Coordinates of N, CA and C in Angstrom, one line a residue:
M259 N -134.9 25.4 36.1 CA -136.2 25.8 36.8 C -136.0 27.1 37.6
S260 N -135.0 27.0 38.6 CA -134.9 28.1 39.5 C -133.5 28.0 40.2
E261 N -133.0 29.1 40.7 CA -131.8 29.0 41.5 C -132.0 28.3 42.8
L262 N -133.3 28.3 43.3 CA -133.7 27.7 44.5 C -134.0 26.2 44.4
V263 N -134.5 25.8 43.3 CA -134.8 24.4 43.1 C -134.4 24.1 41.6
S264 N -133.4 23.3 41.5 CA -132.9 22.8 40.2 C -133.8 21.7 39.7
Y265 N -133.8 21.5 38.4 CA -134.6 20.5 37.8 C -133.8 19.8 36.6
S266 N -133.8 18.5 36.6 CA -133.2 17.8 35.5 C -134.1 16.5 35.3
F267 N -134.1 16.1 34.0 CA -135.0 14.9 33.7 C -134.2 14.0 32.8
S268 N -134.3 12.7 33.1 CA -133.6 11.7 32.3 C -134.2 10.3 32.6
D269 N -134.5 9.6 31.6 CA -134.9 8.2 31.7 C -136.0 8.0 32.7
G270 N -137.0 8.9 32.6 CA -138.2 8.8 33.5 C -138.1 9.3 34.9
I271 N -136.9 9.9 35.2 CA -136.7 10.4 36.6 C -136.4 11.9 36.5
A272 N -137.1 12.6 37.4 CA -136.9 14.1 37.5 C -136.2 14.3 38.8
R273 N -135.1 15.0 38.7 CA -134.3 15.3 39.9 C -134.5 16.8 40.3
L274 N -135.0 17.0 41.6 CA -135.2 18.3 42.1 C -134.2 18.5 43.2
G275 N -133.4 19.6 43.1 CA -132.4 19.9 44.1 C -132.7 21.2 44.9
L276 N -132.8 21.1 46.2 CA -133.0 22.3 47.0 C -131.7 23.0 47.3
D277 N -131.7 24.3 47.1 CA -130.5 25.1 47.3 C -130.8 26.5 47.7
N278 N -131.0 26.7 49.1 CA -131.4 28.0 49.6 C -130.6 28.3 50.8
G279 N -129.3 28.7 50.7 CA -128.5 29.1 51.8 C -128.1 28.0 52.7
K280 N -127.4 28.3 53.8 CA -126.8 27.4 54.6 C -127.8 26.3 55.2
A281 N -129.0 26.8 55.5 CA -129.9 25.9 56.1 C -130.9 25.3 55.1
N282 N -130.8 25.6 53.9 CA -131.8 25.2 52.9 C -133.2 25.6 53.4
A283 N -133.3 26.8 53.8 CA -134.6 27.2 54.4 C -135.7 27.2 53.4
L284 N -136.9 26.9 53.9 CA -138.1 26.7 53.1 C -138.9 28.0 53.2
S285 N -138.8 28.8 52.1 CA -139.4 30.1 52.1 C -140.6 30.1 51.1
P286 N -141.4 31.1 51.0 CA -142.5 31.1 50.0 C -141.9 30.9 48.6
E287 N -140.8 31.5 48.3 CA -140.2 31.4 47.0 C -139.7 30.0 46.7
V288 N -139.2 29.3 47.7 CA -138.8 27.9 47.5 C -140.0 27.0 47.3
F289 N -141.1 27.3 48.0 CA -142.3 26.5 47.7 C -142.9 26.7 46.4
E290 N -142.8 28.0 45.9 CA -143.3 28.3 44.6 C -142.4 27.6 43.5
A291 N -141.1 27.5 43.8 CA -140.2 26.8 42.8 C -140.5 25.3 42.9
L292 N -140.7 24.8 44.1 CA -141.0 23.3 44.2 C -142.3 23.0 43.5
N293 N -143.3 23.8 43.6 CA -144.6 23.5 43.0 C -144.4 23.6 41.4
A294 N -143.6 24.5 41.0 CA -143.4 24.6 39.5 C -142.6 23.4 39.0
A295 N -141.6 22.9 39.8 CA -140.9 21.8 39.5 C -141.8 20.5 39.4
L296 N -142.7 20.4 40.4 CA -143.6 19.3 40.4 C -144.5 19.3 39.2
D297 N -145.0 20.5 38.9 CA -145.8 20.7 37.6 C -145.0 20.1 36.4
R298 N -143.8 20.5 36.3 CA -143.0 20.0 35.2 C -142.8 18.5 35.2
A299 N -142.5 18.0 36.4 CA -142.3 16.5 36.6 C -143.6 15.8 36.2
E300 N -144.7 16.3 36.6 CA -146.0 15.7 36.2 C -146.2 15.7 34.7
Q301 N -145.8 16.7 34.1 CA -145.9 16.8 32.6 C -144.9 15.8 32.0
D302 N -143.8 15.6 32.6 CA -142.8 14.6 32.1 C -143.1 13.2 32.5
R303 N -144.2 13.0 33.3 CA -144.6 11.7 33.8 C -143.5 11.0 34.5
A304 N -142.8 11.7 35.4 CA -141.6 11.2 36.0 C -141.7 10.8 37.4
V305 N -140.9 9.8 37.8 CA -140.6 9.6 39.2 C -139.8 10.8 39.7
V306 N -140.2 11.3 40.9 CA -139.5 12.5 41.4 C -138.5 12.1 42.5
V307 N -137.4 12.7 42.4 CA -136.3 12.6 43.4 C -136.0 13.9 44.0
I308 N -136.2 14.2 45.2 CA -136.0 15.5 45.9 C -134.8 15.3 46.8
S309 N -133.7 16.1 46.5 CA -132.5 16.1 47.3 C -132.2 17.4 47.9
G310 N -131.4 17.4 49.0 CA -130.8 18.6 49.6 C -129.4 18.8 49.0
K311 N -128.6 19.4 49.8 CA -127.2 19.5 49.5 C -126.3 18.8 50.6
P312 N -125.1 18.6 50.3 CA -124.3 17.8 51.3 C -124.4 18.4 52.7
G313 N -124.8 17.6 53.7 CA -124.9 18.0 55.1 C -126.2 18.5 55.5
I314 N -127.1 18.9 54.5 CA -128.4 19.5 54.9 C -129.4 19.2 53.9
F315 N -130.5 18.5 54.3 CA -131.7 18.4 53.5 C -132.5 19.7 53.6
S316 N -132.9 20.0 54.8 CA -133.5 21.3 55.0 C -133.7 21.5 56.5
G317 N -133.4 22.8 56.9 CA -133.5 23.1 58.3 C -134.9 23.6 58.7
G318 N -135.8 23.6 57.7 CA -137.2 24.0 58.0 C -137.6 25.3 57.4
Y319 N -138.7 25.8 57.9 CA -139.2 27.1 57.4 C -138.2 28.3 57.6
D320 N -138.3 29.2 56.7 CA -137.5 30.4 56.7 C -137.9 31.2 58.0
L321 N -136.9 31.3 58.9 CA -137.2 32.0 60.2 C -137.5 33.5 60.0
K322 N -137.0 34.1 59.0 CA -137.3 35.5 58.8 C -138.7 35.7 58.5
V323 N -139.3 34.8 57.8 CA -140.8 34.8 57.6 C -141.6 34.4 58.8
M324 N -141.1 33.4 59.5 CA -141.8 32.9 60.6 C -141.9 33.9 61.8
T325 N -140.9 34.7 61.9 CA -140.8 35.7 63.0 C -141.3 37.1 62.6
A326 N -141.7 37.2 61.3 CA -142.1 38.6 60.8 C -143.4 39.0 61.5
S327 N -144.4 38.1 61.6 CA -145.7 38.4 62.2 C -146.4 37.0 62.3
P328 N -147.5 37.0 63.2 CA -148.3 35.8 63.3 C -148.9 35.4 61.9
E329 N -149.4 36.4 61.2 CA -150.0 36.1 59.9 C -149.0 35.6 58.9
A330 N -147.8 36.1 58.9 CA -146.8 35.6 58.0 C -146.5 34.2 58.3
A331 N -146.3 33.9 59.6 CA -146.0 32.5 60.0 C -147.2 31.5 59.6
K332 N -148.4 31.9 59.8 CA -149.5 31.1 59.5 C -149.6 30.9 58.0
G333 N -149.3 31.9 57.2 CA -149.3 31.8 55.8 C -148.3 30.9 55.2
L334 N -147.1 30.9 55.8 CA -146.0 30.0 55.3 C -146.3 28.6 55.7
V335 N -146.8 28.4 56.9 CA -147.2 27.0 57.3 C -148.3 26.5 56.4
S336 N -149.2 27.3 56.0 CA -150.3 26.9 55.1 C -149.8 26.4 53.8
I337 N -148.8 27.2 53.2 CA -148.2 26.9 52.0 C -147.4 25.6 52.1
G338 N -146.7 25.4 53.2 CA -145.9 24.2 53.4 C -146.8 23.0 53.6
S339 N -147.8 23.1 54.3 CA -148.8 22.0 54.5 C -149.4 21.6 53.3
S340 N -149.8 22.6 52.4 CA -150.4 22.3 51.1 C -149.4 21.5 50.2
L341 N -148.1 21.9 50.3 CA -147.2 21.1 49.5 C -147.1 19.7 50.0
S342 N -147.1 19.5 51.3 CA -147.0 18.1 51.8 C -148.2 17.3 51.3
R343 N -149.4 17.9 51.4 CA -150.5 17.2 50.9 C -150.4 16.9 49.4
R344 N -149.8 17.8 48.6 CA -149.6 17.6 47.2 C -148.7 16.4 47.0
L345 N -147.6 16.4 47.7 CA -146.6 15.3 47.6 C -147.3 13.9 47.9
L346 N -148.1 13.9 49.0 CA -148.7 12.7 49.4 C -149.7 12.1 48.3
A347 N -150.2 13.0 47.5 CA -151.2 12.6 46.5 C -150.6 12.7 45.1
H348 N -149.3 12.9 45.0 CA -148.7 13.1 43.7 C -148.9 11.8 42.8
P349 N -149.2 12.0 41.5 CA -149.6 10.8 40.7 C -148.4 9.9 40.4
Y350 N -147.2 10.3 40.6 CA -146.0 9.5 40.4 C -145.2 9.3 41.7
P351 N -144.4 8.3 41.8 CA -143.7 8.1 43.0 C -142.7 9.3 43.3
V352 N -142.6 9.5 44.6 CA -141.7 10.6 45.1 C -140.7 10.0 46.1
V353 N -139.4 10.2 45.8 CA -138.3 9.8 46.6 C -137.6 11.0 47.2
A354 N -137.4 10.9 48.5 CA -136.6 12.0 49.2 C -135.2 11.4 49.5
V355 N -134.2 12.2 49.2 CA -132.8 11.9 49.5 C -132.4 12.8 50.5
C356 N -132.3 12.3 51.8 CA -132.0 13.2 52.9 C -130.5 13.2 53.0
T357 N -129.9 14.3 52.6 CA -128.4 14.5 52.5 C -127.7 15.0 53.7
G358 N -128.5 15.0 54.8 CA -127.9 15.5 56.1 C -129.0 15.8 57.1
H359 N -128.9 17.0 57.8 CA -129.9 17.3 58.7 C -131.3 17.6 58.1
A360 N -132.3 17.2 58.7 CA -133.7 17.4 58.3 C -134.5 17.8 59.6
I361 N -134.7 19.1 59.7 CA -135.3 19.7 60.9 C -136.7 20.3 60.6
A362 N -137.6 20.1 61.5 CA -138.9 20.8 61.4 C -139.6 20.5 60.1
K363 N -139.8 21.5 59.3 CA -140.5 21.3 58.0 C -139.6 20.4 57.1
G364 N -138.3 20.5 57.3 CA -137.4 19.6 56.5 C -137.8 18.1 56.8
A365 N -138.0 17.8 58.0 CA -138.4 16.4 58.4 C -139.9 16.1 57.9
F366 N -140.7 17.1 57.9 CA -142.1 16.9 57.4 C -142.1 16.6 55.9
L367 N -141.1 17.2 55.2 CA -141.0 16.8 53.8 C -140.7 15.4 53.6
L368 N -139.8 14.8 54.5 CA -139.5 13.4 54.4 C -140.8 12.6 54.7
L369 N -141.6 13.0 55.6 CA -142.9 12.3 55.9 C -143.9 12.4 54.8
S370 N -143.7 13.3 53.9 CA -144.6 13.5 52.8 C -144.3 12.7 51.5
C371 N -143.1 12.0 51.5 CA -142.7 11.3 50.3 C -142.9 9.8 50.4
D372 N -142.9 9.2 49.3 CA -143.2 7.7 49.2 C -142.1 6.9 49.7
Y373 N -140.9 7.3 49.4 CA -139.7 6.5 49.8 C -138.6 7.5 50.3
R374 N -138.0 7.2 51.4 CA -137.0 8.2 52.0 C -135.7 7.4 52.3
I375 N -134.6 7.9 51.6 CA -133.3 7.3 51.9 C -132.4 8.4 52.4
G376 N -131.7 8.1 53.5 CA -130.9 9.2 54.1 C -129.4 8.7 54.2
V377 N -128.5 9.7 54.5 CA -127.1 9.4 54.6 C -126.8 9.2 56.1
Q378 N -126.0 8.3 56.3 CA -125.5 8.1 57.7 C -124.5 9.2 58.1
G379 N -124.4 9.4 59.3 CA -123.4 10.5 59.8 C -124.0 11.2 61.0
P380 N -123.3 12.2 61.4 CA -123.6 13.0 62.6 C -124.7 14.0 62.4
F381 N -125.9 13.5 61.9 CA -127.0 14.4 61.5 C -128.2 14.2 62.4
K382 N -129.0 15.2 62.5 CA -130.2 15.2 63.3 C -131.4 15.3 62.4
I383 N -132.4 14.5 62.7 CA -133.7 14.5 62.0 C -134.8 14.5 63.0
G384 N -135.7 15.4 62.8 CA -136.8 15.5 63.7 C -137.6 16.8 63.7
L385 N -138.5 16.9 64.7 CA -139.4 18.0 64.8 C -139.1 18.8 66.1
N386 N -138.5 20.0 65.9 CA -138.1 20.7 67.1 C -139.0 21.9 67.5
E387 N -140.2 21.9 66.9 CA -141.1 23.0 67.1 C -141.3 23.3 68.6
V388 N -141.7 22.3 69.4 CA -141.9 22.6 70.8 C -140.7 23.1 71.5
A389 N -139.5 22.7 71.1 CA -138.3 23.1 71.8 C -138.0 24.6 71.5
I390 N -138.5 25.1 70.4 CA -138.2 26.5 70.0 C -139.4 27.4 70.3
G391 N -140.4 26.9 71.0 CA -141.6 27.7 71.4 C -142.7 27.8 70.5
M392 N -142.8 26.8 69.6 CA -144.0 26.8 68.6 C -144.9 25.6 69.0
T393 N -146.2 26.0 69.1 CA -147.2 24.9 69.3 C -147.4 24.2 68.0
M394 N -147.3 22.9 68.0 CA -147.4 22.1 66.7 C -148.7 22.4 66.1
H395 N -148.7 22.6 64.8 CA -149.9 22.8 64.0 C -150.6 21.5 63.7
H396 N -151.9 21.6 63.5 CA -152.8 20.4 63.3 C -152.3 19.6 62.1
A397 N -151.9 20.2 61.0 CA -151.4 19.4 59.8 C -150.2 18.7 60.2
G398 N -149.3 19.3 60.9 CA -148.1 18.6 61.3 C -148.3 17.4 62.2
I399 N -149.2 17.6 63.2 CA -149.6 16.5 64.1 C -150.2 15.3 63.3
E400 N -151.1 15.6 62.4 CA -151.7 14.5 61.7 C -150.8 13.8 60.7
L401 N -149.9 14.5 60.1 CA -148.9 13.9 59.2 C -148.0 13.1 60.0
A402 N -147.5 13.6 61.1 CA -146.6 12.8 61.9 C -147.3 11.5 62.5
R403 N -148.5 11.7 62.9 CA -149.3 10.6 63.5 C -149.4 9.4 62.4
A404 N -149.6 9.8 61.2 CA -149.8 8.8 60.1 C -148.5 8.1 59.7
R405 N -147.3 8.8 59.8 CA -146.1 8.2 59.2 C -145.1 7.7 60.3
L406 N -145.2 8.2 61.5 CA -144.3 7.7 62.5 C -144.8 6.6 63.4
T407 N -144.0 5.8 64.0 CA -144.4 4.8 65.0 C -145.1 5.6 66.1
N408 N -145.9 4.8 66.9 CA -146.6 5.4 68.0 C -145.7 6.1 69.0
S409 N -144.6 5.3 69.3 CA -143.6 5.8 70.3 C -142.9 7.0 69.8
A410 N -142.5 7.0 68.5 CA -141.8 8.1 68.0 C -142.7 9.3 67.8
F411 N -143.9 9.1 67.5 CA -144.9 10.2 67.4 C -144.9 11.1 68.7
N412 N -145.0 10.4 69.8 CA -145.1 11.2 71.0 C -143.7 11.8 71.4
R413 N -142.7 11.0 71.2 CA -141.3 11.6 71.5 C -141.0 12.7 70.6
S414 N -141.4 12.7 69.3 CA -141.0 13.7 68.4 C -141.9 14.9 68.5
V415 N -143.2 14.7 68.4 CA -144.2 15.8 68.3 C -144.3 16.6 69.7
I416 N -144.4 15.8 70.7 CA -144.6 16.4 72.1 C -143.3 16.7 72.8
N417 N -142.3 15.9 72.6 CA -141.0 16.1 73.4 C -139.9 16.7 72.5
A418 N -140.2 16.9 71.2 CA -139.2 17.5 70.3 C -137.9 16.7 70.3
E419 N -137.9 15.4 70.4 CA -136.7 14.6 70.4 C -136.2 14.5 69.0
M420 N -134.8 14.6 68.9 CA -134.2 14.5 67.6 C -133.6 13.2 67.4
F421 N -133.4 12.7 66.2 CA -133.0 11.3 65.9 C -131.8 11.3 65.0
S422 N -130.9 10.4 65.2 CA -129.8 10.1 64.3 C -130.5 9.5 63.0
P423 N -129.8 9.4 61.9 CA -130.3 8.8 60.7 C -130.8 7.3 61.0
E424 N -130.0 6.6 61.7 CA -130.4 5.2 62.0 C -131.6 5.2 62.9
Q425 N -131.7 6.0 63.9 CA -132.9 6.1 64.7 C -134.1 6.6 63.9
A426 N -133.8 7.5 62.9 CA -134.9 8.0 62.1 C -135.6 6.9 61.3
V427 N -134.8 5.9 60.9 CA -135.4 4.7 60.2 C -136.3 4.0 61.2
E428 N -135.9 3.8 62.4 CA -136.8 3.1 63.4 C -138.0 3.9 63.7
A429 N -137.9 5.2 63.7 CA -139.0 6.1 64.0 C -140.0 6.2 62.9
G430 N -139.5 6.2 61.6 CA -140.4 6.3 60.5 C -140.2 7.5 59.6
F431 N -139.1 8.3 60.0 CA -138.8 9.5 59.1 C -138.1 9.0 57.8
L432 N -137.3 7.9 57.9 CA -136.6 7.4 56.8 C -136.9 5.9 56.6
D433 N -136.7 5.4 55.4 CA -136.9 4.0 55.1 C -135.5 3.3 55.2
R434 N -134.5 4.0 54.8 CA -133.1 3.4 54.8 C -132.1 4.5 55.1
A435 N -131.0 4.2 55.7 CA -129.9 5.1 55.9 C -128.6 4.3 55.4
V436 N -127.8 5.0 54.5 CA -126.7 4.3 53.9 C -125.5 5.2 54.0
P437 N -124.3 4.7 53.9 CA -123.1 5.5 53.9 C -123.1 6.5 52.8
A438 N -122.4 7.6 53.0 CA -122.4 8.7 52.1 C -121.9 8.3 50.7
E439 N -121.0 7.4 50.6 CA -120.5 7.0 49.3 C -121.5 6.2 48.5
E440 N -122.5 5.7 49.2 CA -123.5 4.8 48.5 C -124.8 5.6 48.2
L441 N -125.0 6.8 48.8 CA -126.3 7.5 48.8 C -126.8 7.7 47.3
E442 N -126.0 8.3 46.5 CA -126.4 8.6 45.1 C -126.8 7.3 44.3
A443 N -125.9 6.3 44.4 CA -126.2 5.1 43.6 C -127.5 4.4 44.1
E444 N -127.6 4.4 45.5 CA -128.8 3.7 46.0 C -130.1 4.5 45.7
A445 N -130.0 5.8 45.8 CA -131.2 6.6 45.6 C -131.6 6.4 44.1
M446 N -130.7 6.4 43.2 CA -131.1 6.2 41.8 C -131.5 4.8 41.5
A447 N -131.0 3.8 42.2 CA -131.5 2.5 42.0 C -132.9 2.4 42.4
I448 N -133.3 3.0 43.5 CA -134.7 3.0 44.0 C -135.6 3.7 43.0
A449 N -135.1 4.9 42.5 CA -135.9 5.6 41.5 C -136.1 4.8 40.2
R450 N -135.1 4.2 39.8 CA -135.2 3.3 38.5 C -136.2 2.2 38.8
Q451 N -136.1 1.6 40.0 CA -137.1 0.5 40.3 C -138.5 1.0 40.2
L452 N -138.7 2.2 40.8 CA -140.0 2.8 40.8 C -140.6 3.1 39.4
T453 N -139.7 3.4 38.5 CA -140.1 3.7 37.1 C -140.8 2.5 36.5
Q454 N -140.6 1.3 37.0 CA -141.2 0.1 36.5 C -142.6 -0.2 37.0
L455 N -143.1 0.6 37.9 CA -144.4 0.5 38.4 C -145.5 0.8 37.3
N456 N -146.6 0.2 37.4 CA -147.8 0.7 36.6 C -148.3 2.0 37.3
M457 N -148.1 3.1 36.6 CA -148.3 4.4 37.3 C -149.8 4.6 37.5
T458 N -150.7 4.1 36.7 CA -152.1 4.2 37.0 C -152.5 3.5 38.2
A459 N -152.0 2.3 38.4 CA -152.2 1.5 39.6 C -151.6 2.2 40.8
H460 N -150.4 2.7 40.6 CA -149.7 3.4 41.7 C -150.6 4.6 42.2
R461 N -151.0 5.4 41.2 CA -151.8 6.6 41.6 C -153.1 6.3 42.3
K462 N -153.8 5.3 41.7 CA -155.1 5.0 42.3 C -154.9 4.3 43.7
T463 N -153.9 3.5 43.8 CA -153.7 2.8 45.1 C -153.3 3.8 46.2
K464 N -152.4 4.8 45.8 CA -151.9 5.8 46.7 C -153.1 6.6 47.2
L465 N -154.0 7.0 46.3 CA -155.1 7.9 46.7 C -156.1 7.1 47.6
K466 N -156.2 5.8 47.3 CA -157.1 4.9 48.1 C -156.5 4.7 49.5
A467 N -155.2 4.4 49.5 CA -154.6 4.1 50.8 C -154.5 5.4 51.7
R468 N -154.4 6.6 51.1 CA -154.2 7.8 51.9 C -155.5 8.6 51.9
K469 N -156.6 8.1 51.5 CA -157.8 8.9 51.5 C -158.2 9.5 52.8
G470 N -158.1 8.8 53.9 CA -158.4 9.3 55.2 C -157.4 10.4 55.6
L471 N -156.1 10.2 55.3 CA -155.1 11.2 55.7 C -155.3 12.5 54.9
L472 N -155.6 12.3 53.6 CA -155.7 13.5 52.8 C -156.9 14.3 53.2
E473 N -158.0 13.7 53.5 CA -159.2 14.4 54.0 C -158.9 15.1 55.4
L474 N -158.2 14.4 56.2 CA -157.8 15.0 57.5 C -156.9 16.2 57.3
L475 N -156.0 16.1 56.4 CA -155.1 17.2 56.1 C -155.9 18.4 55.5
D476 N -156.9 18.2 54.7 CA -157.7 19.3 54.2 C -158.3 20.0 55.4
W477 N -158.8 19.3 56.3 CA -159.4 19.9 57.5 C -158.4 20.6 58.3
A478 N -157.2 20.0 58.5 CA -156.2 20.6 59.4 C -155.6 21.8 58.8
I479 N -155.4 21.8 57.5 CA -154.8 23.0 56.8 C -155.8 24.2 57.0
D480 N -157.1 24.0 56.9 CA -158.0 25.0 57.1 C -158.1 25.5 58.5
E481 N -158.0 24.5 59.4 CA -158.1 24.8 60.9 C -156.9 25.6 61.3
D482 N -155.7 25.3 60.8 CA -154.5 26.0 61.2 C -154.5 27.5 60.8
K483 N -155.3 27.8 59.8 CA -155.4 29.2 59.4 C -156.0 30.1 60.5
H484 N -156.7 29.5 61.5 CA -157.4 30.3 62.5 C -156.6 30.3 63.8
H485 N -155.4 29.7 63.9 CA -154.7 29.6 65.2 C -153.2 30.1 65.0
N486 N -152.7 30.9 65.9 CA -151.3 31.3 65.9 C -150.5 30.1 66.4
L487 N -149.2 30.1 66.0 CA -148.4 29.0 66.3 C -147.7 29.2 67.7

């Protein structure tokens, strides 16, 4: 597919691998590649598995773009929020494999997927926007509100608290955290289990269950276009 997002397909499972520098930064080009990979996965009628690389899932938005200008920052956030909405409504199950740190938009990607498995270790997962001087955008607030526990929502969104993988399970960023030597096997076992779902029922139930959130994100994505971060 792309040097930024690899794609492989086998036995009903599409593997998408993020690879963009040390921080796995999420740039416009990465989002373009992710959307193209999701298009292909949809054509393949595949369960999607999105992975980072050892030690890092993603450190968030590309800071070169975010600091270029207020308009550039708003534009990238809009693209990223739209991808989150797409993942939440994707017609086939989406599994995130958190291979290490997941910061800011990296953590929001976890919140956008149907099942999230992470690796245990000295890694940080969370939303650091307030700590680095960014006012949290509406889409981020609503996505976090929907997927995190009430306590973790306030600690994460308002206080920029970071979590260990085990704490991230309690907070709602992850569903499970496993030792590194078990991550690949466990992730693929989950993906294979999800291939057994009735995909029509999965799609219709997902859209019904998330109808309110998807409508709220439509509003939030539009609203965020009018406010600097």
